[in-house]
PDB file of C-alpha atoms and ligand atoms in Angstrom:
ATOM      1  CA  MET A   1     -12.636  12.400 -39.456  1.00  0.00           C
ATOM      2  CA  ALA A   2     -11.257  11.517 -42.908  1.00  0.00           C
ATOM      3  CA  PHE A   3      -7.662  11.265 -41.757  1.00  0.00           C
ATOM      4  CA  LEU A   4      -5.606  12.365 -38.766  1.00  0.00           C
ATOM      5  CA  LEU A   5      -2.127  13.836 -38.891  1.00  0.00           C
ATOM      6  CA  PRO A   6       0.526  11.760 -37.102  1.00  0.00           C
ATOM      7  CA  THR A   7       1.058  14.619 -34.622  1.00  0.00           C
ATOM      8  CA  THR A   8      -2.676  14.628 -33.809  1.00  0.00           C
ATOM      9  CA  LEU A   9      -2.551  10.875 -33.258  1.00  0.00           C
ATOM     10  CA  ALA A  10       0.494  11.310 -31.000  1.00  0.00           C
ATOM     11  CA  ILE A  11      -1.363  13.906 -28.903  1.00  0.00           C
ATOM     12  CA  ILE A  12      -4.454  11.654 -28.661  1.00  0.00           C
ATOM     13  CA  ALA A  13      -2.235   8.729 -27.624  1.00  0.00           C
ATOM     14  CA  LEU A  14      -0.597  10.898 -24.940  1.00  0.00           C
ATOM     15  CA  VAL A  15      -3.966  12.096 -23.580  1.00  0.00           C
ATOM     16  CA  PHE A  16      -5.326   8.541 -23.410  1.00  0.00           C
ATOM     17  CA  SER A  17      -2.151   7.250 -21.770  1.00  0.00           C
ATOM     18  CA  PHE A  18      -2.780   9.723 -18.894  1.00  0.00           C
ATOM     19  CA  ALA A  19      -6.473   8.821 -18.731  1.00  0.00           C
ATOM     20  CA  ASN A  20      -5.487   5.172 -18.260  1.00  0.00           C
ATOM     21  CA  ALA A  21      -3.219   5.840 -15.301  1.00  0.00           C
ATOM     22  CA  PHE A  22      -6.021   4.669 -12.965  1.00  0.00           C
ATOM     23  CA  ASP A  23      -8.521   1.828 -13.108  1.00  0.00           C
ATOM     24  CA  PRO A  24     -10.080   2.365 -16.540  1.00  0.00           C
ATOM     25  CA  ARG A  25     -13.668   3.394 -16.987  1.00  0.00           C
ATOM     26  CA  PRO A  26     -15.570   0.202 -17.776  1.00  0.00           C
ATOM     27  CA  LEU A  27     -17.339  -0.208 -21.107  1.00  0.00           C
ATOM     28  CA  GLN A  28     -20.287  -2.054 -19.564  1.00  0.00           C
ATOM     29  CA  ASP A  29     -22.618  -1.197 -16.655  1.00  0.00           C
ATOM     30  CA  PHE A  30     -20.990  -3.844 -14.495  1.00  0.00           C
ATOM     31  CA  CYS A  31     -18.826  -6.945 -14.614  1.00  0.00           C
ATOM     32  CA  VAL A  32     -19.650  -8.869 -11.455  1.00  0.00           C
ATOM     33  CA  SER A  33     -16.628 -11.089 -11.009  1.00  0.00           C
ATOM     34  CA  ALA A  34     -17.171 -14.835 -11.012  1.00  0.00           C
ATOM     35  CA  ASN A  35     -14.890 -17.734 -10.313  1.00  0.00           C
ATOM     36  CA  ASP A  36     -15.253 -19.976 -13.357  1.00  0.00           C
ATOM     37  CA  PRO A  37     -12.434 -22.525 -13.675  1.00  0.00           C
ATOM     38  CA  LYS A  38     -13.268 -23.078 -17.367  1.00  0.00           C
ATOM     39  CA  ALA A  39     -13.096 -19.386 -18.244  1.00  0.00           C
ATOM     40  CA  THR A  40     -10.605 -18.191 -20.838  1.00  0.00           C
ATOM     41  CA  VAL A  41     -11.479 -14.464 -21.032  1.00  0.00           C
ATOM     42  CA  PHE A  42     -10.609 -12.357 -17.992  1.00  0.00           C
ATOM     43  CA  VAL A  43     -11.364  -8.715 -17.089  1.00  0.00           C
ATOM     44  CA  ASN A  44      -9.116  -7.559 -14.233  1.00  0.00           C
ATOM     45  CA  ARG A  45      -8.159 -11.174 -13.412  1.00  0.00           C
ATOM     46  CA  ARG A  46     -11.791 -12.361 -13.288  1.00  0.00           C
ATOM     47  CA  VAL A  47     -14.517 -13.433 -15.663  1.00  0.00           C
ATOM     48  CA  CYS A  48     -17.816 -11.581 -15.660  1.00  0.00           C
ATOM     49  CA  LYS A  49     -20.804 -13.364 -14.189  1.00  0.00           C
ATOM     50  CA  ASP A  50     -23.698 -13.836 -16.617  1.00  0.00           C
ATOM     51  CA  PRO A  51     -25.721 -10.582 -16.125  1.00  0.00           C
ATOM     52  CA  LYS A  52     -28.956 -12.643 -16.030  1.00  0.00           C
ATOM     53  CA  LEU A  53     -27.673 -14.351 -12.857  1.00  0.00           C
ATOM     54  CA  VAL A  54     -26.568 -11.137 -11.082  1.00  0.00           C
ATOM     55  CA  THR A  55     -28.542 -10.135  -7.949  1.00  0.00           C
ATOM     56  CA  GLU A  56     -28.589  -7.279  -5.412  1.00  0.00           C
ATOM     57  CA  ASP A  57     -26.330  -9.319  -3.154  1.00  0.00           C
ATOM     58  CA  ASP A  58     -23.528  -9.024  -5.728  1.00  0.00           C
ATOM     59  CA  PHE A  59     -23.437  -5.275  -4.935  1.00  0.00           C
ATOM     60  CA  SER A  60     -23.651  -5.369  -1.149  1.00  0.00           C
ATOM     61  CA  THR A  61     -21.851  -6.384   2.015  1.00  0.00           C
ATOM     62  CA  SER A  62     -22.276  -5.895   5.782  1.00  0.00           C
ATOM     63  CA  GLY A  63     -20.057  -5.748   8.798  1.00  0.00           C
ATOM     64  CA  LEU A  64     -18.390  -2.338   8.617  1.00  0.00           C
ATOM     65  CA  ASN A  65     -20.112  -1.527  11.917  1.00  0.00           C
ATOM     66  CA  VAL A  66     -17.291  -3.483  13.599  1.00  0.00           C
ATOM     67  CA  SER A  67     -13.493  -3.511  13.259  1.00  0.00           C
ATOM     68  CA  GLY A  68     -11.828  -5.930  10.857  1.00  0.00           C
ATOM     69  CA  ASP A  69      -9.166  -8.554  11.400  1.00  0.00           C
ATOM     70  CA  PRO A  70      -6.100  -7.467  13.398  1.00  0.00           C
ATOM     71  CA  VAL A  71      -3.061  -7.119  11.113  1.00  0.00           C
ATOM     72  CA  GLY A  72      -0.523  -6.667  13.950  1.00  0.00           C
ATOM     73  CA  GLY A  73       0.789  -3.640  15.817  1.00  0.00           C
ATOM     74  CA  GLY A  74      -2.640  -2.677  17.171  1.00  0.00           C
ATOM     75  CA  LEU A  75      -4.149  -2.128  13.731  1.00  0.00           C
ATOM     76  CA  SER A  76      -7.331  -3.761  12.364  1.00  0.00           C
ATOM     77  CA  ILE A  77      -8.478  -3.397   8.768  1.00  0.00           C
ATOM     78  CA  ASN A  78     -11.949  -4.130   7.397  1.00  0.00           C
ATOM     79  CA  THR A  79     -11.584  -3.931   3.627  1.00  0.00           C
ATOM     80  CA  VAL A  80     -14.362  -3.672   1.057  1.00  0.00           C
ATOM     81  CA  ASN A  81     -12.837  -4.325  -2.351  1.00  0.00           C
ATOM     82  CA  SER A  82     -13.723  -6.420  -5.395  1.00  0.00           C
ATOM     83  CA  ASP A  83     -12.758  -9.573  -3.484  1.00  0.00           C
ATOM     84  CA  ARG A  84     -15.565  -8.836  -1.011  1.00  0.00           C
ATOM     85  CA  ILE A  85     -18.203  -7.246  -3.271  1.00  0.00           C
ATOM     86  CA  ALA A  86     -18.027  -9.085  -6.601  1.00  0.00           C
ATOM     87  CA  GLY A  87     -19.941  -6.210  -8.227  1.00  0.00           C
ATOM     88  CA  LEU A  88     -17.105  -3.757  -7.418  1.00  0.00           C
ATOM     89  CA  ASN A  89     -14.986  -5.460 -10.069  1.00  0.00           C
ATOM     90  CA  THR A  90     -13.902  -2.882 -12.734  1.00  0.00           C
ATOM     91  CA  LEU A  91     -15.660   0.046 -10.980  1.00  0.00           C
ATOM     92  CA  GLY A  92     -12.461   1.768  -9.794  1.00  0.00           C
ATOM     93  CA  ILE A  93     -13.483   2.369  -6.191  1.00  0.00           C
ATOM     94  CA  SER A  94     -13.121   0.623  -2.806  1.00  0.00           C
ATOM     95  CA  MET A  95     -13.100   1.440   0.900  1.00  0.00           C
ATOM     96  CA  ALA A  96     -11.735   0.271   4.225  1.00  0.00           C
ATOM     97  CA  ARG A  97     -12.496   0.766   7.880  1.00  0.00           C
ATOM     98  CA  VAL A  98      -9.272   1.060   9.876  1.00  0.00           C
ATOM     99  CA  ASP A  99      -9.188   0.772  13.693  1.00  0.00           C
ATOM    100  CA  TYR A 100      -6.094   1.893  15.594  1.00  0.00           C
ATOM    101  CA  GLU A 101      -5.286   1.099  19.210  1.00  0.00           C
ATOM    102  CA  SER A 102      -3.663   4.015  21.050  1.00  0.00           C
ATOM    103  CA  GLY A 103      -0.085   4.259  19.732  1.00  0.00           C
ATOM    104  CA  ALA A 104      -0.749   2.032  16.706  1.00  0.00           C
ATOM    105  CA  MET A 105       0.570   3.088  13.328  1.00  0.00           C
ATOM    106  CA  ALA A 106       0.284   2.222   9.646  1.00  0.00           C
ATOM    107  CA  SER A 107       3.981   2.162   8.761  1.00  0.00           C
ATOM    108  CA  PRO A 108       5.099   4.285   5.755  1.00  0.00           C
ATOM    109  CA  HIS A 109       3.539   2.681   2.691  1.00  0.00           C
ATOM    110  CA  SER A 110       2.028   3.527  -0.679  1.00  0.00           C
ATOM    111  CA  HIS A 111      -0.823   2.446  -2.939  1.00  0.00           C
ATOM    112  CA  PRO A 112       0.634   2.398  -6.462  1.00  0.00           C
ATOM    113  CA  GLN A 113      -2.774   2.660  -8.168  1.00  0.00           C
ATOM    114  CA  ALA A 114      -4.878   4.735  -5.811  1.00  0.00           C
ATOM    115  CA  THR A 115      -5.595   8.125  -4.325  1.00  0.00           C
ATOM    116  CA  GLU A 116      -6.750   7.625  -0.710  1.00  0.00           C
ATOM    117  CA  LEU A 117      -9.192   9.783   1.226  1.00  0.00           C
ATOM    118  CA  HIS A 118      -9.143   9.362   5.041  1.00  0.00           C
ATOM    119  CA  LEU A 119     -12.185  10.334   7.116  1.00  0.00           C
ATOM    120  CA  VAL A 120     -11.517  10.204  10.870  1.00  0.00           C
ATOM    121  CA  LEU A 121     -14.644   9.068  12.767  1.00  0.00           C
ATOM    122  CA  GLU A 122     -13.195   8.713  16.254  1.00  0.00           C
ATOM    123  CA  GLY A 123      -9.923   9.513  18.027  1.00  0.00           C
ATOM    124  CA  THR A 124      -6.876  11.473  16.849  1.00  0.00           C
ATOM    125  CA  LEU A 125      -4.651  10.498  13.933  1.00  0.00           C
ATOM    126  CA  GLU A 126      -1.476  12.040  12.571  1.00  0.00           C
ATOM    127  CA  ILE A 127      -1.443  11.459   8.811  1.00  0.00           C
ATOM    128  CA  GLY A 128       1.345  12.543   6.495  1.00  0.00           C
ATOM    129  CA  PHE A 129       2.766  12.024   3.008  1.00  0.00           C
ATOM    130  CA  ILE A 130       6.103  12.920   1.451  1.00  0.00           C
ATOM    131  CA  THR A 131       6.937  14.343  -1.964  1.00  0.00           C
ATOM    132  CA  ALA A 132      10.292  14.772  -3.647  1.00  0.00           C
ATOM    133  CA  ASP A 133      11.318  18.041  -5.296  1.00  0.00           C
ATOM    134  CA  PRO A 134      11.205  17.229  -9.049  1.00  0.00           C
ATOM    135  CA  SER A 135      14.427  19.215  -9.625  1.00  0.00           C
ATOM    136  CA  ASN A 136      16.249  17.640  -6.685  1.00  0.00           C
ATOM    137  CA  PRO A 137      15.050  14.252  -5.418  1.00  0.00           C
ATOM    138  CA  THR A 138      17.206  14.532  -2.273  1.00  0.00           C
ATOM    139  CA  LYS A 139      14.968  17.403  -1.134  1.00  0.00           C
ATOM    140  CA  ASN A 140      11.740  16.024   0.294  1.00  0.00           C
ATOM    141  CA  ARG A 141       8.752  17.774   1.846  1.00  0.00           C
ATOM    142  CA  LEU A 142       6.456  16.230   4.467  1.00  0.00           C
ATOM    143  CA  TYR A 143       2.787  17.243   4.477  1.00  0.00           C
ATOM    144  CA  ALA A 144       1.343  16.084   7.811  1.00  0.00           C
ATOM    145  CA  LYS A 145      -1.646  16.999   9.971  1.00  0.00           C
ATOM    146  CA  THR A 146      -3.195  15.957  13.253  1.00  0.00           C
ATOM    147  CA  LEU A 147      -6.821  15.042  12.573  1.00  0.00           C
ATOM    148  CA  ASN A 148      -9.835  14.575  14.836  1.00  0.00           C
ATOM    149  CA  ALA A 149     -13.337  13.201  14.307  1.00  0.00           C
ATOM    150  CA  GLY A 150     -14.867  14.625  11.133  1.00  0.00           C
ATOM    151  CA  ASP A 151     -11.537  15.677   9.617  1.00  0.00           C
ATOM    152  CA  VAL A 152     -10.556  14.468   6.145  1.00  0.00           C
ATOM    153  CA  PHE A 153      -7.097  14.157   4.567  1.00  0.00           C
ATOM    154  CA  VAL A 154      -6.235  13.052   1.028  1.00  0.00           C
ATOM    155  CA  ILE A 155      -3.121  11.137  -0.028  1.00  0.00           C
ATOM    156  CA  PRO A 156      -2.202  11.652  -3.697  1.00  0.00           C
ATOM    157  CA  PRO A 157      -1.683   8.423  -5.670  1.00  0.00           C
ATOM    158  CA  SER A 158       1.458   6.342  -5.115  1.00  0.00           C
ATOM    159  CA  LEU A 159       3.073   8.699  -2.569  1.00  0.00           C
ATOM    160  CA  LEU A 160       4.668   7.301   0.578  1.00  0.00           C
ATOM    161  CA  HIS A 161       2.442   8.027   3.615  1.00  0.00           C
ATOM    162  CA  TYR A 162       1.708   6.953   7.192  1.00  0.00           C
ATOM    163  CA  GLN A 163      -1.091   7.178   9.746  1.00  0.00           C
ATOM    164  CA  ALA A 164      -0.480   7.078  13.507  1.00  0.00           C
ATOM    165  CA  ASN A 165      -2.895   7.114  16.436  1.00  0.00           C
ATOM    166  CA  VAL A 166      -1.359   9.896  18.511  1.00  0.00           C
ATOM    167  CA  GLY A 167      -4.305  10.022  20.943  1.00  0.00           C
ATOM    168  CA  LYS A 168      -4.902   8.254  24.251  1.00  0.00           C
ATOM    169  CA  VAL A 169      -7.957   6.310  23.042  1.00  0.00           C
ATOM    170  CA  LYS A 170      -8.715   4.093  20.063  1.00  0.00           C
ATOM    171  CA  ALA A 171      -9.208   5.750  16.684  1.00  0.00           C
ATOM    172  CA  THR A 172     -11.320   4.753  13.683  1.00  0.00           C
ATOM    173  CA  SER A 173     -11.218   5.998  10.114  1.00  0.00           C
ATOM    174  CA  PHE A 174     -13.041   5.201   6.891  1.00  0.00           C
ATOM    175  CA  ASN A 175     -10.795   5.344   3.855  1.00  0.00           C
ATOM    176  CA  SER A 176     -11.881   5.399   0.225  1.00  0.00           C
ATOM    177  CA  LEU A 177      -9.576   4.526  -2.652  1.00  0.00           C
ATOM    178  CA  ASN A 178     -10.090   5.041  -6.363  1.00  0.00           C
ATOM    179  CA  SER A 179      -9.164   1.480  -7.262  1.00  0.00           C
ATOM    180  CA  HIS A 180     -11.423  -1.559  -6.990  1.00  0.00           C
ATOM    181  CA  ASN A 181      -8.648  -3.544  -5.319  1.00  0.00           C
ATOM    182  CA  SER A 182      -5.711  -1.380  -4.341  1.00  0.00           C
ATOM    183  CA  ASP A 183      -2.264  -2.847  -3.693  1.00  0.00           C
ATOM    184  CA  ILE A 184      -0.250  -1.795  -0.641  1.00  0.00           C
ATOM    185  CA  VAL A 185       3.541  -1.459  -0.696  1.00  0.00           C
ATOM    186  CA  ILE A 186       5.184  -1.150   2.755  1.00  0.00           C
ATOM    187  CA  ALA A 187       8.574   0.584   2.543  1.00  0.00           C
ATOM    188  CA  SER A 188      10.285  -1.187   5.467  1.00  0.00           C
ATOM    189  CA  TYR A 189       9.235  -4.659   4.292  1.00  0.00           C
ATOM    190  CA  GLN A 190      10.260  -3.872   0.719  1.00  0.00           C
ATOM    191  CA  LEU A 191      13.759  -2.840   1.739  1.00  0.00           C
ATOM    192  CA  PHE A 192      14.443  -5.166   4.694  1.00  0.00           C
ATOM    193  CA  GLY A 193      12.093  -8.113   4.188  1.00  0.00           C
ATOM    194  CA  SER A 194      12.326  -8.977   0.495  1.00  0.00           C
ATOM    195  CA  VAL A 195      13.034 -12.506  -0.799  1.00  0.00           C
ATOM    196  CA  PRO A 196      15.793 -12.796  -1.793  1.00  0.00           C
ATOM    197  CA  THR A 197      17.244 -10.051   0.373  1.00  0.00           C
ATOM    198  CA  ILE A 198      18.949  -6.885  -0.855  1.00  0.00           C
ATOM    199  CA  SER A 199      22.626  -7.290   0.147  1.00  0.00           C
ATOM    200  CA  ASP A 200      24.008  -5.730   3.341  1.00  0.00           C
ATOM    201  CA  ASP A 201      26.516  -3.902   1.155  1.00  0.00           C
ATOM    202  CA  ILE A 202      23.825  -2.164  -0.911  1.00  0.00           C
ATOM    203  CA  LEU A 203      21.698  -1.234   2.113  1.00  0.00           C
ATOM    204  CA  SER A 204      24.627  -0.066   4.260  1.00  0.00           C
ATOM    205  CA  LYS A 205      25.685   2.307   1.468  1.00  0.00           C
ATOM    206  CA  ALA A 206      22.089   3.436   0.859  1.00  0.00           C
ATOM    207  CA  PHE A 207      21.463   4.233   4.542  1.00  0.00           C
ATOM    208  CA  ARG A 208      25.065   5.323   5.322  1.00  0.00           C
ATOM    209  CA  VAL A 209      25.432   2.976   8.295  1.00  0.00           C
ATOM    210  CA  ASP A 210      27.545  -0.135   8.953  1.00  0.00           C
ATOM    211  CA  LYS A 211      26.440  -3.627   7.934  1.00  0.00           C
ATOM    212  CA  GLU A 212      25.770  -4.651  11.564  1.00  0.00           C
ATOM    213  CA  THR A 213      23.097  -1.950  11.788  1.00  0.00           C
ATOM    214  CA  ILE A 214      21.533  -3.225   8.548  1.00  0.00           C
ATOM    215  CA  GLN A 215      21.553  -6.812   9.886  1.00  0.00           C
ATOM    216  CA  LEU A 216      19.892  -5.658  13.099  1.00  0.00           C
ATOM    217  CA  ILE A 217      17.101  -3.908  11.179  1.00  0.00           C
ATOM    218  CA  ARG A 218      16.742  -6.826   8.771  1.00  0.00           C
ATOM    219  CA  SER A 219      16.280  -9.258  11.705  1.00  0.00           C
ATOM    220  CA  LYS A 220      13.083  -7.356  12.627  1.00  0.00           C
ATOM    221  CA  PHE A 221      11.520  -8.033   9.209  1.00  0.00           C
ATOM    222  CA  ALA A 222      12.600 -11.659   8.671  1.00  0.00           C
TER     223      ALA A 222
HETATM  224  C1  LIG B 301     -23.120  -5.303  13.002  1.00  0.00           C
HETATM  225  O1  LIG B 301     -24.029  -5.533  11.953  1.00  0.00           O
HETATM  226  C2  LIG B 301     -24.465  -6.885  11.843  1.00  0.00           C
HETATM  227  C3  LIG B 301     -25.381  -6.953  10.656  1.00  0.00           C
HETATM  228  O2  LIG B 301     -24.667  -6.870   9.509  1.00  0.00           O
HETATM  229  C4  LIG B 301     -25.163  -7.307  13.100  1.00  0.00           C
HETATM  230  O3  LIG B 301     -25.502  -8.682  13.001  1.00  0.00           O
HETATM  231  C5  LIG B 301     -24.269  -7.114  14.293  1.00  0.00           C
HETATM  232  O4  LIG B 301     -24.976  -7.375  15.470  1.00  0.00           O
HETATM  233  C6  LIG B 301     -23.761  -5.665  14.330  1.00  0.00           C
HETATM  234  N1  LIG B 301     -22.762  -5.569  15.415  1.00  0.00           N
HETATM  235  C7  LIG B 301     -22.709  -4.527  16.252  1.00  0.00           C
HETATM  236  C8  LIG B 301     -21.652  -4.605  17.300  1.00  0.00           C
HETATM  237  O5  LIG B 301     -23.454  -3.581  16.156  1.00  0.00           O
END
């Protein structure tokens, strides 16, 4: 590799920019996150614990045999990310148990960093995501399915999606995400619950309704 042409370098840079679109592959076996107030070097917001002090417990947790904390609307989420298992830090993977009361729904949202795989263990869920036509963003296609125990559905990264318990009994799913600590962006809260607020004028034009309708919707997300 005596020298590389600029075009070759440009192609390599392009390839690596795609490869880095997700949590990067770590350069060490693990970086168990530690809270060290004196630390000055951070990897994914945390410092790495001294490997000599790392134990099995840094890679383990319990409690997914029960539902997590209620988050409102009949939904409970039991999340296992790098906040819960310090050893997950930098590994690019996490999971969650989600419990839905009958009629409960995860409102349209997205995970900017992560692909999400849903495995239904119990009950009946409708899960769907939406894509825009690249040549015409006003044309959108919904991909949705009704899923029962044992069924799996994948949500491509960053696409808007929802899950709804359309059955008469409670439903449970296990979801895996290819990020060690995935963000969640909820469309309705982004548009109607931001601080400061997006003006009534902007939203009434965007949704083609009068300002009173916008104010009514906004009041639900205050
Ligand atoms: C769930 O697992 C924990 C151990 O991690 C155990 O203490 C608890 O009794 C279990 N709960 C149920 C409802 O099985």
